[in-house]
PDB file of C-alpha atoms in Angstrom:
ATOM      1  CA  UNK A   1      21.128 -39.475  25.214  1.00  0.00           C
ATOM      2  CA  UNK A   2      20.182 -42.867  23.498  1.00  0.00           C
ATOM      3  CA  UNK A   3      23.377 -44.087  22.980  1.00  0.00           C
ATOM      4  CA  UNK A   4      24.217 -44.169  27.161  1.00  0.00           C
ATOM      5  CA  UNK A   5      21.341 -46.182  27.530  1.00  0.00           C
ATOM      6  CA  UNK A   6      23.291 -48.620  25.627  1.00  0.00           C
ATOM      7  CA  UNK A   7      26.616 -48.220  27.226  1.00  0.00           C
ATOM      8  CA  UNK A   8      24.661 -48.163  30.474  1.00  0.00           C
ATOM      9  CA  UNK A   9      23.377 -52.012  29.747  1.00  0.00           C
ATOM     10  CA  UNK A  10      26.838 -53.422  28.793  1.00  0.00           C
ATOM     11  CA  UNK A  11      28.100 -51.658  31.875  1.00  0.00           C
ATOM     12  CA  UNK A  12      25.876 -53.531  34.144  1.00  0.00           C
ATOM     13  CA  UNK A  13      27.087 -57.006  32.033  1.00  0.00           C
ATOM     14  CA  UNK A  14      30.668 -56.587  33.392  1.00  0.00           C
ATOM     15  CA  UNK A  15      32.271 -57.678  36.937  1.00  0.00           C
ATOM     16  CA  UNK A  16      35.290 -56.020  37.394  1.00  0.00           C
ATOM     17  CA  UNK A  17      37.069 -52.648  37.825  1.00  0.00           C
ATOM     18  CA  UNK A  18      37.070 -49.716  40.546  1.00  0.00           C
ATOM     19  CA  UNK A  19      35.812 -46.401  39.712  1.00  0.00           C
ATOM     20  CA  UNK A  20      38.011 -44.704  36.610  1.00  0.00           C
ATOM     21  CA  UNK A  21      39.165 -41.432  36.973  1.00  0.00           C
ATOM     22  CA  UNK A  22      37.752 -38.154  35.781  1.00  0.00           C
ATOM     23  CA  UNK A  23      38.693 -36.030  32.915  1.00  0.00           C
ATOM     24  CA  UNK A  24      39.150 -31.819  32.965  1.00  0.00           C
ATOM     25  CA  UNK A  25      36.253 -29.869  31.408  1.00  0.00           C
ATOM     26  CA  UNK A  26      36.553 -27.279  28.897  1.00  0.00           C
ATOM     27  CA  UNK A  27      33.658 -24.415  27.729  1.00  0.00           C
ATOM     28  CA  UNK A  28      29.591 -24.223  27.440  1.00  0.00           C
ATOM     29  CA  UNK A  29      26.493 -21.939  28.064  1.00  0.00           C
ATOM     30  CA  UNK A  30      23.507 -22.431  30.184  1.00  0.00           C
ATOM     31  CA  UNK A  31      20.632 -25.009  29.067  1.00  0.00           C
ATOM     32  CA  UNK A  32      17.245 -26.020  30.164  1.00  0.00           C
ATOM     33  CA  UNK A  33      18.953 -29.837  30.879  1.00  0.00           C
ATOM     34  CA  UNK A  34      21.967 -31.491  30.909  1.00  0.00           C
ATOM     35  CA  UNK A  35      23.581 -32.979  33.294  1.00  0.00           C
ATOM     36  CA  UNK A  36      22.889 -35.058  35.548  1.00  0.00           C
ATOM     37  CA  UNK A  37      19.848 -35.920  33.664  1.00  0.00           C
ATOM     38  CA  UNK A  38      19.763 -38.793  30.946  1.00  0.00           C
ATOM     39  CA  UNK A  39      16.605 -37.513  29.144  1.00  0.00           C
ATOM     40  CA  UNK A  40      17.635 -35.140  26.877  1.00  0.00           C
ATOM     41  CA  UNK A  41      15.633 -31.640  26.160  1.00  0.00           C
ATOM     42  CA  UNK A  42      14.865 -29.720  23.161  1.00  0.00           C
ATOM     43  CA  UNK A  43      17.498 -27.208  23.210  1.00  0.00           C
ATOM     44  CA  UNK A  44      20.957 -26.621  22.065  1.00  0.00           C
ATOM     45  CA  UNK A  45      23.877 -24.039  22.856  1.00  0.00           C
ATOM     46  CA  UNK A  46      23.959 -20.741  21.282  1.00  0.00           C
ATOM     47  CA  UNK A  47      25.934 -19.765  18.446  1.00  0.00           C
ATOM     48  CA  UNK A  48      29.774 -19.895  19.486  1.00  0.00           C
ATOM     49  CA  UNK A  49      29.184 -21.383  22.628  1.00  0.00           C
ATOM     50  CA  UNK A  50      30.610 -24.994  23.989  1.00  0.00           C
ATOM     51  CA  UNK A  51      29.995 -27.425  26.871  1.00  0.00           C
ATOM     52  CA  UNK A  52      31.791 -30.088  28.449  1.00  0.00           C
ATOM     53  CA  UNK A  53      30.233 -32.449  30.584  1.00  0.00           C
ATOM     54  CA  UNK A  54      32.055 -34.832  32.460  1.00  0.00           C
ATOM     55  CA  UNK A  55      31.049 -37.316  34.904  1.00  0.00           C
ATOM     56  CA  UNK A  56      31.794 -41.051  36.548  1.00  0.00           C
ATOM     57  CA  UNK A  57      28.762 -43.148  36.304  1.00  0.00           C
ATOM     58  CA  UNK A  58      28.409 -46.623  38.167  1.00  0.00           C
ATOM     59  CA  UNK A  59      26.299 -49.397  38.040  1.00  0.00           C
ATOM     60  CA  UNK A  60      25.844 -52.316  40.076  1.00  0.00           C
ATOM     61  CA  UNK A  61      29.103 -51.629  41.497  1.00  0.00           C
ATOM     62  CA  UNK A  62      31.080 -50.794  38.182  1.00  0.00           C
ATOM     63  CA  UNK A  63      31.591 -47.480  37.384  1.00  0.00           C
ATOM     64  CA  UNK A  64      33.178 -45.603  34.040  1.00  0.00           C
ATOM     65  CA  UNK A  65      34.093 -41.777  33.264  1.00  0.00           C
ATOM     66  CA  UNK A  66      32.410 -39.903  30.376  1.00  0.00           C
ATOM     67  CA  UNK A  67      33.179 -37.276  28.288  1.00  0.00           C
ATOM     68  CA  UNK A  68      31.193 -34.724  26.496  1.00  0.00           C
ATOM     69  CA  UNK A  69      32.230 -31.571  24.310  1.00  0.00           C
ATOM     70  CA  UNK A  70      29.637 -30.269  22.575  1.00  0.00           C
ATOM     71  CA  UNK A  71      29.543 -26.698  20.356  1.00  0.00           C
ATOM     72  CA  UNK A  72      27.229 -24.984  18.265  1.00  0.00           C
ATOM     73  CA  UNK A  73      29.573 -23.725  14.905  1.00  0.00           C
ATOM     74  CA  UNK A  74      26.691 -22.522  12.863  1.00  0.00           C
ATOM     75  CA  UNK A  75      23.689 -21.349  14.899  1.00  0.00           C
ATOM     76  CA  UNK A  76      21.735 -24.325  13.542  1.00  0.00           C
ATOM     77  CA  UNK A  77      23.341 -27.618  15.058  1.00  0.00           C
ATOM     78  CA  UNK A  78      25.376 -28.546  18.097  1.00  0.00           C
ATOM     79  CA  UNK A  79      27.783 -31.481  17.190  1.00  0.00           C
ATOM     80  CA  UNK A  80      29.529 -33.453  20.255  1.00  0.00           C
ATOM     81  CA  UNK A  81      31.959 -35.621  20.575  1.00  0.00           C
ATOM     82  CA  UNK A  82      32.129 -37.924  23.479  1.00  0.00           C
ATOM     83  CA  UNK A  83      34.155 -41.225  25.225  1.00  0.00           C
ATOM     84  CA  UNK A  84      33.813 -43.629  27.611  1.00  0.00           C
ATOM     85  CA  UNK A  85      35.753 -45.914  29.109  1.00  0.00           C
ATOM     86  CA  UNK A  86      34.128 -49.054  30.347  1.00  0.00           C
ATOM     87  CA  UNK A  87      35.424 -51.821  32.476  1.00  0.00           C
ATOM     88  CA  UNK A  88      36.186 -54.757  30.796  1.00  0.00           C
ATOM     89  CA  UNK A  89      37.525 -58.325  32.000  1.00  0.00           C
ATOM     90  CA  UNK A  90      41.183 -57.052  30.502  1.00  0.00           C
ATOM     91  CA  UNK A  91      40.811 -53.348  32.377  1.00  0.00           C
ATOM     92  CA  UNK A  92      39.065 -51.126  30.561  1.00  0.00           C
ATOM     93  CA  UNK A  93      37.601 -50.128  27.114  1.00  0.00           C
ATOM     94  CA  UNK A  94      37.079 -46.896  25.486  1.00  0.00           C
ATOM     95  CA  UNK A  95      33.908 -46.190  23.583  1.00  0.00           C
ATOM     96  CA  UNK A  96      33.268 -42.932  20.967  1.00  0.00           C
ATOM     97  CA  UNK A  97      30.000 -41.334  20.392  1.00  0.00           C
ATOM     98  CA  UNK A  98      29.446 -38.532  17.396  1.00  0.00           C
ATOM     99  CA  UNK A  99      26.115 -36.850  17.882  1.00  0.00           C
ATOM    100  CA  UNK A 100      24.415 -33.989  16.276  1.00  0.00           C
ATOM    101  CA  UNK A 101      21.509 -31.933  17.761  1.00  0.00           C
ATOM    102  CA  UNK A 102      19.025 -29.157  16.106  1.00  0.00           C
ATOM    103  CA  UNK A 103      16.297 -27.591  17.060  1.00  0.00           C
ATOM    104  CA  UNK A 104      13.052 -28.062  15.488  1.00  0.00           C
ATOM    105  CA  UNK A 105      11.021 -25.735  17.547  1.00  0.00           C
ATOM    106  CA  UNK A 106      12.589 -23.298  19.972  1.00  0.00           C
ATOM    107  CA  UNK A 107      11.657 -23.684  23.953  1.00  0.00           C
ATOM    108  CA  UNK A 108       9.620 -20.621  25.017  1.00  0.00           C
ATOM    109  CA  UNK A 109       8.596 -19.390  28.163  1.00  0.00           C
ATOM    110  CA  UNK A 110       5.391 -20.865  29.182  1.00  0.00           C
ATOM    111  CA  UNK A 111       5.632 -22.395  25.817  1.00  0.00           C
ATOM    112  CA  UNK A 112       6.949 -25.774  24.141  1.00  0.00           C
ATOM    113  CA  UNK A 113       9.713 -27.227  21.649  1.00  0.00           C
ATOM    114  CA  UNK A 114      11.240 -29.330  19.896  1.00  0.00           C
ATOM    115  CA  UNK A 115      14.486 -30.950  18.911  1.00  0.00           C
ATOM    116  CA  UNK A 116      16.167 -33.710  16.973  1.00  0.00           C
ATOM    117  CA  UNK A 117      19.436 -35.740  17.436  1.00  0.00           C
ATOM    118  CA  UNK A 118      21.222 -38.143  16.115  1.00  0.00           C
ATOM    119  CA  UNK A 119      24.068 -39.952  17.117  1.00  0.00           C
ATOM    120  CA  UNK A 120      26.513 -42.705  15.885  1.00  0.00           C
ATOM    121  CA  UNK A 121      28.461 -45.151  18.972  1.00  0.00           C
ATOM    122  CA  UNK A 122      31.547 -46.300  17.790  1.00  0.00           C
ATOM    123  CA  UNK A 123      33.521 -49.480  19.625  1.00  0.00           C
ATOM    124  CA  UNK A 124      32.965 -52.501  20.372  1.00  0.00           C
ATOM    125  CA  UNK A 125      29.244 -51.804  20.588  1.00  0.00           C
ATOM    126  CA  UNK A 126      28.412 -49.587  17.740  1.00  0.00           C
ATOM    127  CA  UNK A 127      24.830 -48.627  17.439  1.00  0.00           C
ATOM    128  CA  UNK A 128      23.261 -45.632  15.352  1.00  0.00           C
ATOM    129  CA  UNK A 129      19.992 -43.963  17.424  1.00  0.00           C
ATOM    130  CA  UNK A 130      17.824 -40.794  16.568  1.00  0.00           C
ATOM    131  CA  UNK A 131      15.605 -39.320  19.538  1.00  0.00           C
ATOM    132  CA  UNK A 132      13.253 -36.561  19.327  1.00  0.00           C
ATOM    133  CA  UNK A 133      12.794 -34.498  22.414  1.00  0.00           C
ATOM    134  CA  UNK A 134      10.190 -32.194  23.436  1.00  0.00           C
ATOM    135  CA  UNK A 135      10.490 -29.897  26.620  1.00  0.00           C
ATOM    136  CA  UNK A 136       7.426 -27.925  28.009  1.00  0.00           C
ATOM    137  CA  UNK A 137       7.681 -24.998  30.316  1.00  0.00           C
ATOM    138  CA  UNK A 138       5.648 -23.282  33.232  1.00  0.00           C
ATOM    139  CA  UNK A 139       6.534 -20.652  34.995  1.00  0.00           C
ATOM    140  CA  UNK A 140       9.104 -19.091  32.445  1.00  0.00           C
ATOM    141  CA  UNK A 141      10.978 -22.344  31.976  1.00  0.00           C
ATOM    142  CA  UNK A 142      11.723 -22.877  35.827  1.00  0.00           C
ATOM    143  CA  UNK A 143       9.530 -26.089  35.469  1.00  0.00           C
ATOM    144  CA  UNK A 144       9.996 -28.220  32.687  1.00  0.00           C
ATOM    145  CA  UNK A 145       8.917 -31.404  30.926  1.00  0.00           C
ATOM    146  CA  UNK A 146      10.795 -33.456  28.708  1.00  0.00           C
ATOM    147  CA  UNK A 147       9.410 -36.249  26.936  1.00  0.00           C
ATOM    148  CA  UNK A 148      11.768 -38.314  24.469  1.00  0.00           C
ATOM    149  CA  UNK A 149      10.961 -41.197  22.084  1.00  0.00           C
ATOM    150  CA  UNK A 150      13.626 -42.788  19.210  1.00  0.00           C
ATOM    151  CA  UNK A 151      14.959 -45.723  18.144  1.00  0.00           C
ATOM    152  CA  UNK A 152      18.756 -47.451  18.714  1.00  0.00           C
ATOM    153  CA  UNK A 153      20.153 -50.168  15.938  1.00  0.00           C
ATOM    154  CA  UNK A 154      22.971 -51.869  17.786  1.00  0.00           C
ATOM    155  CA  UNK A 155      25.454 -53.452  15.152  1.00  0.00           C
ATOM    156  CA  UNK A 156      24.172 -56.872  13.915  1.00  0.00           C
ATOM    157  CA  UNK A 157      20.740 -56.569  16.256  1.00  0.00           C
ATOM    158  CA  UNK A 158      17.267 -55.278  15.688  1.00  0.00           C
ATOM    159  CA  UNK A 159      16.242 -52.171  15.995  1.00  0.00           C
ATOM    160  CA  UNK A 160      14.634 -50.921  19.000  1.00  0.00           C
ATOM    161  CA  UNK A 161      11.947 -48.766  20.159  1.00  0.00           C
ATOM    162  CA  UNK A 162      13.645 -45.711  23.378  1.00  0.00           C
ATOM    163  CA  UNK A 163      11.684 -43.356  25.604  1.00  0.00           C
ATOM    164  CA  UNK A 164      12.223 -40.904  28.243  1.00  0.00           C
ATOM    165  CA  UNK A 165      10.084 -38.842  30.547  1.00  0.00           C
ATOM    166  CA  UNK A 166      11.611 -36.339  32.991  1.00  0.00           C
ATOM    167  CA  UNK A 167      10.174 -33.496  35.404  1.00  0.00           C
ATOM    168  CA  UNK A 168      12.892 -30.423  36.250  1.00  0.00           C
ATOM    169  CA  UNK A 169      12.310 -27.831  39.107  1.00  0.00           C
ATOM    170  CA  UNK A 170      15.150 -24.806  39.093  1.00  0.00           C
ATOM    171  CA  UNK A 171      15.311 -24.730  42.946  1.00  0.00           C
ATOM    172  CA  UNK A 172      16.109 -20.651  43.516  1.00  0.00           C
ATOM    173  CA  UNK A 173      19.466 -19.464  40.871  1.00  0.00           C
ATOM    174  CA  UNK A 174      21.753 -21.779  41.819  1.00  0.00           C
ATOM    175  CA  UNK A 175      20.151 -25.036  42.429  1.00  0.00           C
ATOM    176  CA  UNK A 176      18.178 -27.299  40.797  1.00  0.00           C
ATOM    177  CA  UNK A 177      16.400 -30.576  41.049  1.00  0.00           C
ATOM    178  CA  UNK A 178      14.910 -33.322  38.388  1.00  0.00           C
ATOM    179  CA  UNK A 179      13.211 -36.845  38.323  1.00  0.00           C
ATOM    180  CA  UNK A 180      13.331 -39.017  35.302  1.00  0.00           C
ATOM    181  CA  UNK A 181      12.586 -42.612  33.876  1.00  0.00           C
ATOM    182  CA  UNK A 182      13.703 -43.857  30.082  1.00  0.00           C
ATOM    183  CA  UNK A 183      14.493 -47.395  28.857  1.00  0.00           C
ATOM    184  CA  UNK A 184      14.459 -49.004  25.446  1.00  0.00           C
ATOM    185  CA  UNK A 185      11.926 -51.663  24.332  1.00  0.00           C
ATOM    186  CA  UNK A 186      12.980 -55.544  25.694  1.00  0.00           C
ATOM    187  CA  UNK A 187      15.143 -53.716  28.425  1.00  0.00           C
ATOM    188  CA  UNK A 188      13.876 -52.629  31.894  1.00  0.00           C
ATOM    189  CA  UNK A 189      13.303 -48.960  32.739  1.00  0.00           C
ATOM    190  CA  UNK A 190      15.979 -46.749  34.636  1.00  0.00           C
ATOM    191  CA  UNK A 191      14.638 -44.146  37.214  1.00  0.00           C
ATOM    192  CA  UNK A 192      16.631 -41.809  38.688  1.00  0.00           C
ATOM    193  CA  UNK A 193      16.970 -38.509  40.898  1.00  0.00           C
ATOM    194  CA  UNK A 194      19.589 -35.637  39.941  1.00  0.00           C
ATOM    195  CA  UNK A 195      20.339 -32.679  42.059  1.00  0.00           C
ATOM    196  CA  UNK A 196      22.936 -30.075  40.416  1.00  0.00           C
ATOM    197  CA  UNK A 197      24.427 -26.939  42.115  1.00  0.00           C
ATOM    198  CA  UNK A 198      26.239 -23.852  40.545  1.00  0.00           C
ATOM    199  CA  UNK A 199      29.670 -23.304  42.152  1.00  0.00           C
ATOM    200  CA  UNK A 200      30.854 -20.530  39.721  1.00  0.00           C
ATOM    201  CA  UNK A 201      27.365 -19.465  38.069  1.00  0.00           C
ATOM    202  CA  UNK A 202      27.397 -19.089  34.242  1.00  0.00           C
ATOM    203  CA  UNK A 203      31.124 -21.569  34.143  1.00  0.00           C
ATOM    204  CA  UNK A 204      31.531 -23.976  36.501  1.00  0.00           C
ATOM    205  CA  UNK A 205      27.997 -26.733  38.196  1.00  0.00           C
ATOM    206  CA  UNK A 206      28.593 -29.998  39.925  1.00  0.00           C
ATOM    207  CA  UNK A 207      25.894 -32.187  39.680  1.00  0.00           C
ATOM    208  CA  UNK A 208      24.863 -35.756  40.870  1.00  0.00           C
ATOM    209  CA  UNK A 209      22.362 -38.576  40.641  1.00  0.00           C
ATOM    210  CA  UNK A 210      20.603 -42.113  42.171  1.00  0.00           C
ATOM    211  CA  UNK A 211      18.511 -44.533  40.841  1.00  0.00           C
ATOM    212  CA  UNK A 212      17.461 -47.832  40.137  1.00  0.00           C
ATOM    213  CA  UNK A 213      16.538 -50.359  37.587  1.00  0.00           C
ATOM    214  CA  UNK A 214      13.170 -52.229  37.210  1.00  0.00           C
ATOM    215  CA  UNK A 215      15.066 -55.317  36.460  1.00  0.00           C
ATOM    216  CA  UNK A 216      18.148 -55.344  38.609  1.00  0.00           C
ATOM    217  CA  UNK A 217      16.221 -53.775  42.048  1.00  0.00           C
ATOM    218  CA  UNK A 218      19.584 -54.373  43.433  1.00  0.00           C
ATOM    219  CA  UNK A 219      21.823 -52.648  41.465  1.00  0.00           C
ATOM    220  CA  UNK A 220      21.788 -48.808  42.523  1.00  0.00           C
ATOM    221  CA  UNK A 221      22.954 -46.746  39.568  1.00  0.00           C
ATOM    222  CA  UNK A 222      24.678 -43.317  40.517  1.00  0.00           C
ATOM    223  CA  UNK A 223      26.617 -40.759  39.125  1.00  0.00           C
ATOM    224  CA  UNK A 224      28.949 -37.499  40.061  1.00  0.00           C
ATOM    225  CA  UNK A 225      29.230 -35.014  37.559  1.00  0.00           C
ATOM    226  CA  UNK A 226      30.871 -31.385  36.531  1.00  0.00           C
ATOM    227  CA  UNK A 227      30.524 -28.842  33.860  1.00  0.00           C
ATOM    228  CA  UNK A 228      32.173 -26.068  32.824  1.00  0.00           C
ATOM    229  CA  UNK A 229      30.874 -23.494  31.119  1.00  0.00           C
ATOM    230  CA  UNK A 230      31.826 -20.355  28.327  1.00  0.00           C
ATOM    231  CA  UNK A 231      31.786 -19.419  24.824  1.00  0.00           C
ATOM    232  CA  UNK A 232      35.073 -19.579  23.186  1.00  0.00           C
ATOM    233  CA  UNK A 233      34.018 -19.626  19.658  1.00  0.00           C
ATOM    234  CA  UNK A 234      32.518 -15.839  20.327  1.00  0.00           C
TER     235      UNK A 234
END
């Protein structure tokens, strides 16, 4: 997800505000990634299915709640459309992100894929970004790789080079585990470890991460996360 490296940045930039409150979920299937992890994967839902993921995410003492919804309509792409809302020195502000996501190159087991997203951020700081993930799997896909590299065009700025590299372990059915780093060209790099459970398997995980950034050492970044899962377009 390009566009929350962005969001992530400015969130870091502000001084105020408690943690915001959470939103309810609503629908999705199971995928190789997700939540809690920022690097994306090369997969999408299935036809008719939807996800919602949901989460507060703080920064350097800030936090803001996301919002997720994401279906697949046509088999081909998954379209989402999320919000933030950010602290800001008046409160808060809310933040819109439009993103669609196909798959170039299915994920097999033992195997490799390919995806492609793009996204537009609308607000106060609109940026358009395109990423193109690829996930590689051992044993079945109960280990996998994702690598991403894109771009981001913030309104009125230059263009920038983004990257992400994450390592995913499916700890037993319920349970897994994943380590990541990604950051954006003139911007230090975020690393982080996410650990997600399955309370209701197939509908209902909570997840959560930690990290760091290479230029604010400081500033611990975490985040506490749920999503529900189904398929009400079947």
């Amino acid at each position: 997800m390009i566009w929350h490296q962005t969001l992530q940045r400015n969130l870091l930039r502000n001084t105020q505000l408690p943690a915001l409150a959470l939103g309810l979920l609503l629908a999705a299937p199971d995928a190789p990634a997700g939540r809690p992890l920022t690097v994306d994967d090369a997969g999408i839902a299935d036809r008719g299915n939807c996800q919602l993921e949901s989460w507060v995410d703080t920064s350097g003492g800030q936090s803001a709640a996301w919002a997720m919804p994401a279906c697949n309509f046509t088999g081909n792409w998954e379209l989402a459309l999320g919000a933030a809302s950010l602290p800001a020195d008046s409160g808060h502000r809310n933040a819109a992100v439009l993103q669609g996501k196909t798959v170039l190159r299915p994920v097999t087991d033992n195997g490799w894929g390919v995806g492609l997203v793009l996204a537009r951020q609308a607000g106060e700081q609109a940026a358009t970004s395109i990423n193109l993930p690829v996930s590689l799997a051992w044993q079945g896909q109960d280990t996998l790789l994702h690598a991403n590299l894109g771009a981001i065009r913030p309104q009125g700025a230059h263009t920038a080079a983004t990257w992400g590299l994450a390592l995913e372990r499916q700890l037993g059915e319920l349970t897994g585990i994943g380590l990541e780093r990604f950051g954006q060209r003139g911007g230090g790099a975020t690393t982080q470890l996410g650990l997600r459970r399955a309370i209701v398997p197939g509908r209902l995980q909570l997840d959560a991460s930690w990290g760091r950034k290479s230029d604010q050492p400081r500033a611990k970044t975490w985040s506490l996360g749920l999503v529900w899962t189904g398929a009400p377009l079947q």
